[in-house]
PDB file of C-alpha atoms in Angstrom:
ATOM      1  CA  MET A   1      12.832  16.627   5.522  1.00  0.00           C
ATOM      2  CA  THR A   2       9.086  16.732   5.990  1.00  0.00           C
ATOM      3  CA  ILE A   3       6.842  13.762   5.253  1.00  0.00           C
ATOM      4  CA  THR A   4       3.428  14.805   3.969  1.00  0.00           C
ATOM      5  CA  TYR A   5       0.335  12.634   4.043  1.00  0.00           C
ATOM      6  CA  ALA A   6      -2.828  12.337   1.978  1.00  0.00           C
ATOM      7  CA  LYS A   7      -5.655   9.854   2.369  1.00  0.00           C
ATOM      8  CA  ALA A   8      -7.643   8.046  -0.302  1.00  0.00           C
ATOM      9  CA  TYR A   9     -10.297   5.418   0.239  1.00  0.00           C
ATOM     10  CA  THR A  10     -10.367   3.775  -3.182  1.00  0.00           C
ATOM     11  CA  THR A  11      -8.039   3.487  -6.154  1.00  0.00           C
ATOM     12  CA  LYS A  12     -10.478   4.811  -8.733  1.00  0.00           C
ATOM     13  CA  TYR A  13     -13.647   6.884  -8.631  1.00  0.00           C
ATOM     14  CA  ASP A  14     -16.477   4.814  -7.212  1.00  0.00           C
ATOM     15  CA  GLU A  15     -19.803   6.551  -6.729  1.00  0.00           C
ATOM     16  CA  SER A  16     -20.867   3.855  -4.280  1.00  0.00           C
ATOM     17  CA  ALA A  17     -17.973   4.712  -1.944  1.00  0.00           C
ATOM     18  CA  TRP A  18     -18.519   6.925   1.092  1.00  0.00           C
ATOM     19  CA  TYR A  19     -15.980   9.448  -0.222  1.00  0.00           C
ATOM     20  CA  PRO A  20     -15.867   8.899  -3.990  1.00  0.00           C
ATOM     21  CA  GLU A  21     -13.684  11.954  -4.652  1.00  0.00           C
ATOM     22  CA  GLN A  22     -11.056  10.664  -2.225  1.00  0.00           C
ATOM     23  CA  ASN A  23      -9.519   8.171  -4.627  1.00  0.00           C
ATOM     24  CA  LEU A  24      -5.857   7.663  -5.533  1.00  0.00           C
ATOM     25  CA  GLU A  25      -6.277   8.755  -9.135  1.00  0.00           C
ATOM     26  CA  ASN A  26      -7.609  12.084  -7.861  1.00  0.00           C
ATOM     27  CA  VAL A  27      -5.615  12.603  -4.668  1.00  0.00           C
ATOM     28  CA  VAL A  28      -2.103  11.722  -5.874  1.00  0.00           C
ATOM     29  CA  PRO A  29      -1.823  14.258  -8.738  1.00  0.00           C
ATOM     30  CA  LYS A  30      -3.175  17.019  -6.502  1.00  0.00           C
ATOM     31  CA  LYS A  31      -0.608  16.229  -3.822  1.00  0.00           C
ATOM     32  CA  LEU A  32       2.288  16.014  -6.265  1.00  0.00           C
ATOM     33  CA  GLN A  33       1.426  19.463  -7.600  1.00  0.00           C
ATOM     34  CA  ASP A  34       1.926  20.975  -4.124  1.00  0.00           C
ATOM     35  CA  ASP A  35       5.694  20.580  -4.013  1.00  0.00           C
ATOM     36  CA  GLN A  36       8.681  18.807  -5.544  1.00  0.00           C
ATOM     37  CA  PHE A  37       8.948  15.327  -4.104  1.00  0.00           C
ATOM     38  CA  ASP A  38      11.764  12.800  -4.370  1.00  0.00           C
ATOM     39  CA  TRP A  39       9.774   9.770  -3.221  1.00  0.00           C
ATOM     40  CA  MET A  40       6.200   8.613  -2.955  1.00  0.00           C
ATOM     41  CA  GLY A  41       4.761   5.747  -0.962  1.00  0.00           C
ATOM     42  CA  ILE A  42       1.338   4.317  -1.798  1.00  0.00           C
ATOM     43  CA  GLU A  43      -0.318   2.175   0.847  1.00  0.00           C
ATOM     44  CA  THR A  44      -3.175   0.308  -0.793  1.00  0.00           C
ATOM     45  CA  GLY A  45      -6.257  -0.870   1.038  1.00  0.00           C
ATOM     46  CA  THR A  46      -8.790  -3.614   0.444  1.00  0.00           C
ATOM     47  CA  ASN A  47     -12.009  -1.634  -0.031  1.00  0.00           C
ATOM     48  CA  VAL A  48     -12.622  -3.185  -3.430  1.00  0.00           C
ATOM     49  CA  ILE A  49     -12.312  -6.610  -1.807  1.00  0.00           C
ATOM     50  CA  SER A  50     -14.702  -5.636   0.985  1.00  0.00           C
ATOM     51  CA  ASN A  51     -17.296  -4.612  -1.601  1.00  0.00           C
ATOM     52  CA  ILE A  52     -17.338  -8.005  -3.304  1.00  0.00           C
ATOM     53  CA  ASP A  53     -20.505  -9.994  -2.617  1.00  0.00           C
ATOM     54  CA  ILE A  54     -18.993 -13.244  -1.388  1.00  0.00           C
ATOM     55  CA  GLU A  55     -22.460 -14.667  -0.775  1.00  0.00           C
ATOM     56  CA  LEU A  56     -22.550 -15.406  -4.493  1.00  0.00           C
ATOM     57  CA  LYS A  57     -21.468 -18.850  -5.627  1.00  0.00           C
ATOM     58  CA  TYR A  58     -17.667 -19.044  -5.547  1.00  0.00           C
ATOM     59  CA  GLU A  59     -17.232 -21.230  -8.606  1.00  0.00           C
ATOM     60  CA  ASP A  60     -19.382 -18.940 -10.754  1.00  0.00           C
ATOM     61  CA  HIS A  61     -17.804 -15.657  -9.710  1.00  0.00           C
ATOM     62  CA  ILE A  62     -14.177 -16.179  -8.681  1.00  0.00           C
ATOM     63  CA  ASP A  63     -12.860 -15.284 -12.157  1.00  0.00           C
ATOM     64  CA  SER A  64     -14.785 -11.992 -12.239  1.00  0.00           C
ATOM     65  CA  TRP A  65     -13.675 -11.188  -8.677  1.00  0.00           C
ATOM     66  CA  LYS A  66     -10.057 -11.768  -9.615  1.00  0.00           C
ATOM     67  CA  GLU A  67     -10.504  -9.569 -12.668  1.00  0.00           C
ATOM     68  CA  GLN A  68     -11.776  -6.771 -10.417  1.00  0.00           C
ATOM     69  CA  ILE A  69      -8.744  -7.103  -8.167  1.00  0.00           C
ATOM     70  CA  TYR A  70      -6.408  -7.259 -11.143  1.00  0.00           C
ATOM     71  CA  ARG A  71      -7.817  -4.025 -12.569  1.00  0.00           C
ATOM     72  CA  ASP A  72      -7.569  -2.329  -9.182  1.00  0.00           C
ATOM     73  CA  SER A  73      -3.923  -3.362  -8.743  1.00  0.00           C
ATOM     74  CA  GLU A  74      -3.143  -2.403 -12.332  1.00  0.00           C
ATOM     75  CA  ALA A  75      -4.642   1.054 -11.801  1.00  0.00           C
ATOM     76  CA  THR A  76      -2.337   1.596  -8.820  1.00  0.00           C
ATOM     77  CA  PHE A  77       0.714   0.472 -10.795  1.00  0.00           C
ATOM     78  CA  ASN A  78      -0.276   2.682 -13.733  1.00  0.00           C
ATOM     79  CA  LEU A  79      -0.608   5.611 -11.360  1.00  0.00           C
ATOM     80  CA  ALA A  80       2.935   5.055 -10.088  1.00  0.00           C
ATOM     81  CA  GLN A  81       4.350   4.934 -13.617  1.00  0.00           C
ATOM     82  CA  SER A  82       2.393   7.984 -14.689  1.00  0.00           C
ATOM     83  CA  ALA A  83       3.589  10.000 -11.685  1.00  0.00           C
ATOM     84  CA  LEU A  84       7.225   9.102 -12.372  1.00  0.00           C
ATOM     85  CA  SER A  85       6.813  10.157 -15.997  1.00  0.00           C
ATOM     86  CA  LYS A  86       5.012  13.432 -15.321  1.00  0.00           C
ATOM     87  CA  TYR A  87       6.774  14.736 -12.199  1.00  0.00           C
ATOM     88  CA  THR A  88      10.476  14.865 -13.001  1.00  0.00           C
ATOM     89  CA  SER A  89      11.635  15.420  -9.413  1.00  0.00           C
ATOM     90  CA  LEU A  90      10.078  12.083  -8.392  1.00  0.00           C
ATOM     91  CA  GLN A  91      12.789   9.434  -8.239  1.00  0.00           C
ATOM     92  CA  LYS A  92      11.078   6.396  -6.744  1.00  0.00           C
ATOM     93  CA  VAL A  93       7.611   5.109  -5.883  1.00  0.00           C
ATOM     94  CA  ILE A  94       6.960   2.423  -3.290  1.00  0.00           C
ATOM     95  CA  ILE A  95       3.720   0.476  -3.632  1.00  0.00           C
ATOM     96  CA  PHE A  96       3.109  -1.168  -0.289  1.00  0.00           C
ATOM     97  CA  GLU A  97       1.349  -4.502  -0.467  1.00  0.00           C
ATOM     98  CA  ARG A  98      -2.083  -4.800   1.092  1.00  0.00           C
ATOM     99  CA  ILE A  99      -1.938  -6.065   4.664  1.00  0.00           C
ATOM    100  CA  PRO A 100      -3.278  -9.625   5.084  1.00  0.00           C
ATOM    101  CA  ARG A 101      -6.964 -10.162   5.810  1.00  0.00           C
ATOM    102  CA  TYR A 102      -8.217 -12.902   8.118  1.00  0.00           C
ATOM    103  CA  ASP A 103     -11.929 -12.110   8.194  1.00  0.00           C
ATOM    104  CA  ASN A 104     -12.883 -14.517   5.427  1.00  0.00           C
ATOM    105  CA  GLU A 105     -11.087 -17.158   3.350  1.00  0.00           C
ATOM    106  CA  VAL A 106     -12.212 -15.713   0.012  1.00  0.00           C
ATOM    107  CA  ARG A 107     -11.242 -12.155   0.905  1.00  0.00           C
ATOM    108  CA  SER A 108      -7.958 -13.393   2.336  1.00  0.00           C
ATOM    109  CA  TYR A 109      -7.207 -15.170  -0.949  1.00  0.00           C
ATOM    110  CA  LEU A 110      -8.156 -12.145  -3.052  1.00  0.00           C
ATOM    111  CA  THR A 111      -5.888  -9.924  -0.956  1.00  0.00           C
ATOM    112  CA  LYS A 112      -2.966 -12.251  -1.612  1.00  0.00           C
ATOM    113  CA  TYR A 113      -3.890 -12.361  -5.295  1.00  0.00           C
ATOM    114  CA  GLY A 114      -3.896  -8.567  -5.490  1.00  0.00           C
ATOM    115  CA  ASN A 115      -0.390  -8.446  -4.008  1.00  0.00           C
ATOM    116  CA  PHE A 116       0.731 -11.095  -6.477  1.00  0.00           C
ATOM    117  CA  VAL A 117      -0.540  -8.904  -9.318  1.00  0.00           C
ATOM    118  CA  TYR A 118       1.724  -6.039  -8.182  1.00  0.00           C
ATOM    119  CA  LYS A 119       4.768  -8.295  -8.478  1.00  0.00           C
ATOM    120  CA  LYS A 120       3.558  -9.752 -11.776  1.00  0.00           C
ATOM    121  CA  LEU A 121       3.095  -6.288 -13.297  1.00  0.00           C
ATOM    122  CA  TRP A 122       6.490  -5.183 -12.010  1.00  0.00           C
ATOM    123  CA  GLU A 123       8.178  -8.099 -13.759  1.00  0.00           C
ATOM    124  CA  GLU A 124       6.128  -7.785 -16.962  1.00  0.00           C
ATOM    125  CA  ARG A 125       7.002  -4.103 -17.257  1.00  0.00           C
ATOM    126  CA  GLY A 126      10.719  -4.619 -17.112  1.00  0.00           C
ATOM    127  CA  SER A 127      11.364  -4.651 -13.348  1.00  0.00           C
ATOM    128  CA  PRO A 128      11.708  -0.833 -13.150  1.00  0.00           C
ATOM    129  CA  ASN A 129      14.233   0.179 -10.509  1.00  0.00           C
ATOM    130  CA  ASN A 130      12.249   3.323  -9.698  1.00  0.00           C
ATOM    131  CA  ILE A 131       9.256   1.294  -8.499  1.00  0.00           C
ATOM    132  CA  LEU A 132       9.469  -0.957  -5.448  1.00  0.00           C
ATOM    133  CA  ILE A 133       6.763  -3.372  -4.318  1.00  0.00           C
ATOM    134  CA  GLY A 134       6.959  -3.104  -0.547  1.00  0.00           C
ATOM    135  CA  ASP A 135       6.436  -6.493   1.118  1.00  0.00           C
ATOM    136  CA  LEU A 136       5.346  -5.732   4.687  1.00  0.00           C
ATOM    137  CA  ASN A 137       5.691  -9.406   5.662  1.00  0.00           C
ATOM    138  CA  LEU A 138       2.789  -9.297   8.133  1.00  0.00           C
ATOM    139  CA  GLU A 139       1.395 -12.786   7.503  1.00  0.00           C
ATOM    140  CA  CYS A 140       0.726 -14.380  10.895  1.00  0.00           C
ATOM    141  CA  PHE A 141      -1.418 -16.825  12.833  1.00  0.00           C
ATOM    142  CA  GLY A 142      -2.228 -17.858  16.378  1.00  0.00           C
ATOM    143  CA  LYS A 143      -1.112 -15.622  19.213  1.00  0.00           C
ATOM    144  CA  LEU A 144       0.826 -13.295  16.932  1.00  0.00           C
ATOM    145  CA  LYS A 145      -2.286 -12.682  14.809  1.00  0.00           C
ATOM    146  CA  ASP A 146      -4.303 -11.952  17.949  1.00  0.00           C
ATOM    147  CA  ALA A 147      -1.617  -9.534  19.132  1.00  0.00           C
ATOM    148  CA  ARG A 148      -1.610  -7.713  15.796  1.00  0.00           C
ATOM    149  CA  TYR A 149      -5.287  -7.784  14.861  1.00  0.00           C
ATOM    150  CA  GLY A 150      -6.941  -8.082  18.261  1.00  0.00           C
ATOM    151  CA  TYR A 151      -8.575 -11.010  19.992  1.00  0.00           C
ATOM    152  CA  SER A 152     -11.709 -12.400  18.339  1.00  0.00           C
ATOM    153  CA  ASN A 153     -13.842 -11.580  21.385  1.00  0.00           C
ATOM    154  CA  SER A 154     -12.765  -7.935  21.274  1.00  0.00           C
ATOM    155  CA  GLN A 155     -15.324  -5.368  20.150  1.00  0.00           C
ATOM    156  CA  VAL A 156     -12.811  -3.604  17.908  1.00  0.00           C
ATOM    157  CA  ALA A 157     -11.170  -6.616  16.252  1.00  0.00           C
ATOM    158  CA  ASP A 158     -12.327  -7.333  12.694  1.00  0.00           C
ATOM    159  CA  ASN A 159      -9.333  -9.333  11.378  1.00  0.00           C
ATOM    160  CA  ILE A 160      -8.924  -6.667   8.673  1.00  0.00           C
ATOM    161  CA  HIS A 161      -7.282  -3.813  10.556  1.00  0.00           C
ATOM    162  CA  LEU A 162      -4.250  -4.017  12.850  1.00  0.00           C
ATOM    163  CA  ARG A 163      -6.115  -3.185  16.057  1.00  0.00           C
ATOM    164  CA  GLY A 164      -4.215  -5.451  18.414  1.00  0.00           C
ATOM    165  CA  LYS A 165      -1.806  -4.287  21.094  1.00  0.00           C
ATOM    166  CA  VAL A 166       1.245  -4.577  18.801  1.00  0.00           C
ATOM    167  CA  GLY A 167      -0.446  -3.998  15.443  1.00  0.00           C
ATOM    168  CA  GLU A 168       0.525  -0.367  14.981  1.00  0.00           C
ATOM    169  CA  ALA A 169       4.094  -0.927  16.180  1.00  0.00           C
ATOM    170  CA  HIS A 170       4.631  -3.943  13.908  1.00  0.00           C
ATOM    171  CA  PHE A 171       3.191  -2.066  10.917  1.00  0.00           C
ATOM    172  CA  THR A 172       5.490   0.895  11.566  1.00  0.00           C
ATOM    173  CA  THR A 173       8.506  -1.406  11.865  1.00  0.00           C
ATOM    174  CA  ALA A 174       7.565  -3.098   8.578  1.00  0.00           C
ATOM    175  CA  VAL A 175       7.233   0.246   6.775  1.00  0.00           C
ATOM    176  CA  ILE A 176      10.615   1.419   8.098  1.00  0.00           C
ATOM    177  CA  ARG A 177      12.200  -1.826   6.896  1.00  0.00           C
ATOM    178  CA  VAL A 178      10.805  -1.259   3.400  1.00  0.00           C
ATOM    179  CA  PHE A 179      12.070   2.326   3.386  1.00  0.00           C
ATOM    180  CA  LYS A 180      15.534   1.131   4.406  1.00  0.00           C
ATOM    181  CA  THR A 181      15.471  -1.336   1.518  1.00  0.00           C
ATOM    182  CA  ALA A 182      14.489   1.402  -0.909  1.00  0.00           C
ATOM    183  CA  PHE A 183      16.896   4.014   0.449  1.00  0.00           C
ATOM    184  CA  PRO A 184      20.158   2.450   1.665  1.00  0.00           C
ATOM    185  CA  PHE A 185      21.371   5.656   3.314  1.00  0.00           C
ATOM    186  CA  LEU A 186      18.701   5.125   5.985  1.00  0.00           C
ATOM    187  CA  GLN A 187      20.540   1.985   7.111  1.00  0.00           C
ATOM    188  CA  THR A 188      23.443   4.049   8.380  1.00  0.00           C
ATOM    189  CA  GLN A 189      23.510   5.494  11.857  1.00  0.00           C
ATOM    190  CA  ASN A 190      23.336   8.992  10.394  1.00  0.00           C
ATOM    191  CA  GLY A 191      20.385   8.217   8.171  1.00  0.00           C
ATOM    192  CA  ILE A 192      17.870   9.941  10.447  1.00  0.00           C
ATOM    193  CA  ASP A 193      18.814  13.072  12.345  1.00  0.00           C
ATOM    194  CA  VAL A 194      17.566  14.194  15.746  1.00  0.00           C
ATOM    195  CA  ASN A 195      14.667  16.089  14.168  1.00  0.00           C
ATOM    196  CA  GLY A 196      13.423  12.989  12.380  1.00  0.00           C
ATOM    197  CA  ARG A 197      14.538  14.254   8.977  1.00  0.00           C
ATOM    198  CA  MET A 198      16.007  11.738   6.588  1.00  0.00           C
ATOM    199  CA  ARG A 199      19.381  12.651   5.162  1.00  0.00           C
ATOM    200  CA  ASP A 200      22.156  11.006   3.232  1.00  0.00           C
ATOM    201  CA  SER A 201      25.382  10.892   5.227  1.00  0.00           C
ATOM    202  CA  ASN A 202      27.300  10.954   1.937  1.00  0.00           C
ATOM    203  CA  ASN A 203      25.407  13.982   0.698  1.00  0.00           C
ATOM    204  CA  PRO A 204      24.917  16.978   2.983  1.00  0.00           C
ATOM    205  CA  LYS A 205      22.057  18.224   0.848  1.00  0.00           C
ATOM    206  CA  GLU A 206      18.799  17.552   2.641  1.00  0.00           C
ATOM    207  CA  GLN A 207      16.428  15.279   0.758  1.00  0.00           C
ATOM    208  CA  ARG A 208      13.164  16.670  -0.534  1.00  0.00           C
ATOM    209  CA  PRO A 209      10.074  15.224   1.108  1.00  0.00           C
ATOM    210  CA  PRO A 210       8.255  12.089  -0.009  1.00  0.00           C
ATOM    211  CA  VAL A 211       4.488  12.027  -0.200  1.00  0.00           C
TER     212      VAL A 211
END
């Protein structure tokens, strides 16, 4: 099984973005047309949160900021439902929660709120078993945060990206854990073969690739 990859910078078209055409609503349908996929994973970023002007007065703008994040999260969830409806080979979509931010208290709160919205929408729409909200469980503080995000005196650390010495490894482990939750056959010893292809030990038929 081959895992294919596509990158988007925003959820929806945003002419102020560096790459406005590289948005999920544009990239995902194009990728799904390339082949028949069983699974799709969507890792969502925090660009919309980064673009919020937090210099404005918190009390006057927090409701509008939350509305922006709600709409962004809703657009991602709608995209997952639309893909499952349109592409019949697609069996499950995983929406990975945004990784925690520690660069600013307001942006940290809005990131958590956006992840909460995913779970809220999932429950409000009947808890569909073909959509999974992937909790990466990367909340941390102290030495663990420094190890994942990088030390504050480092030139590369921004407390947004996992640029610490164990950041990439811990993120990969978290993603694998979510995949094992979504696809129980991966929990068996035979779930991944020597070529890195995922297969079901109870079904010799090789799985089609996820996005």
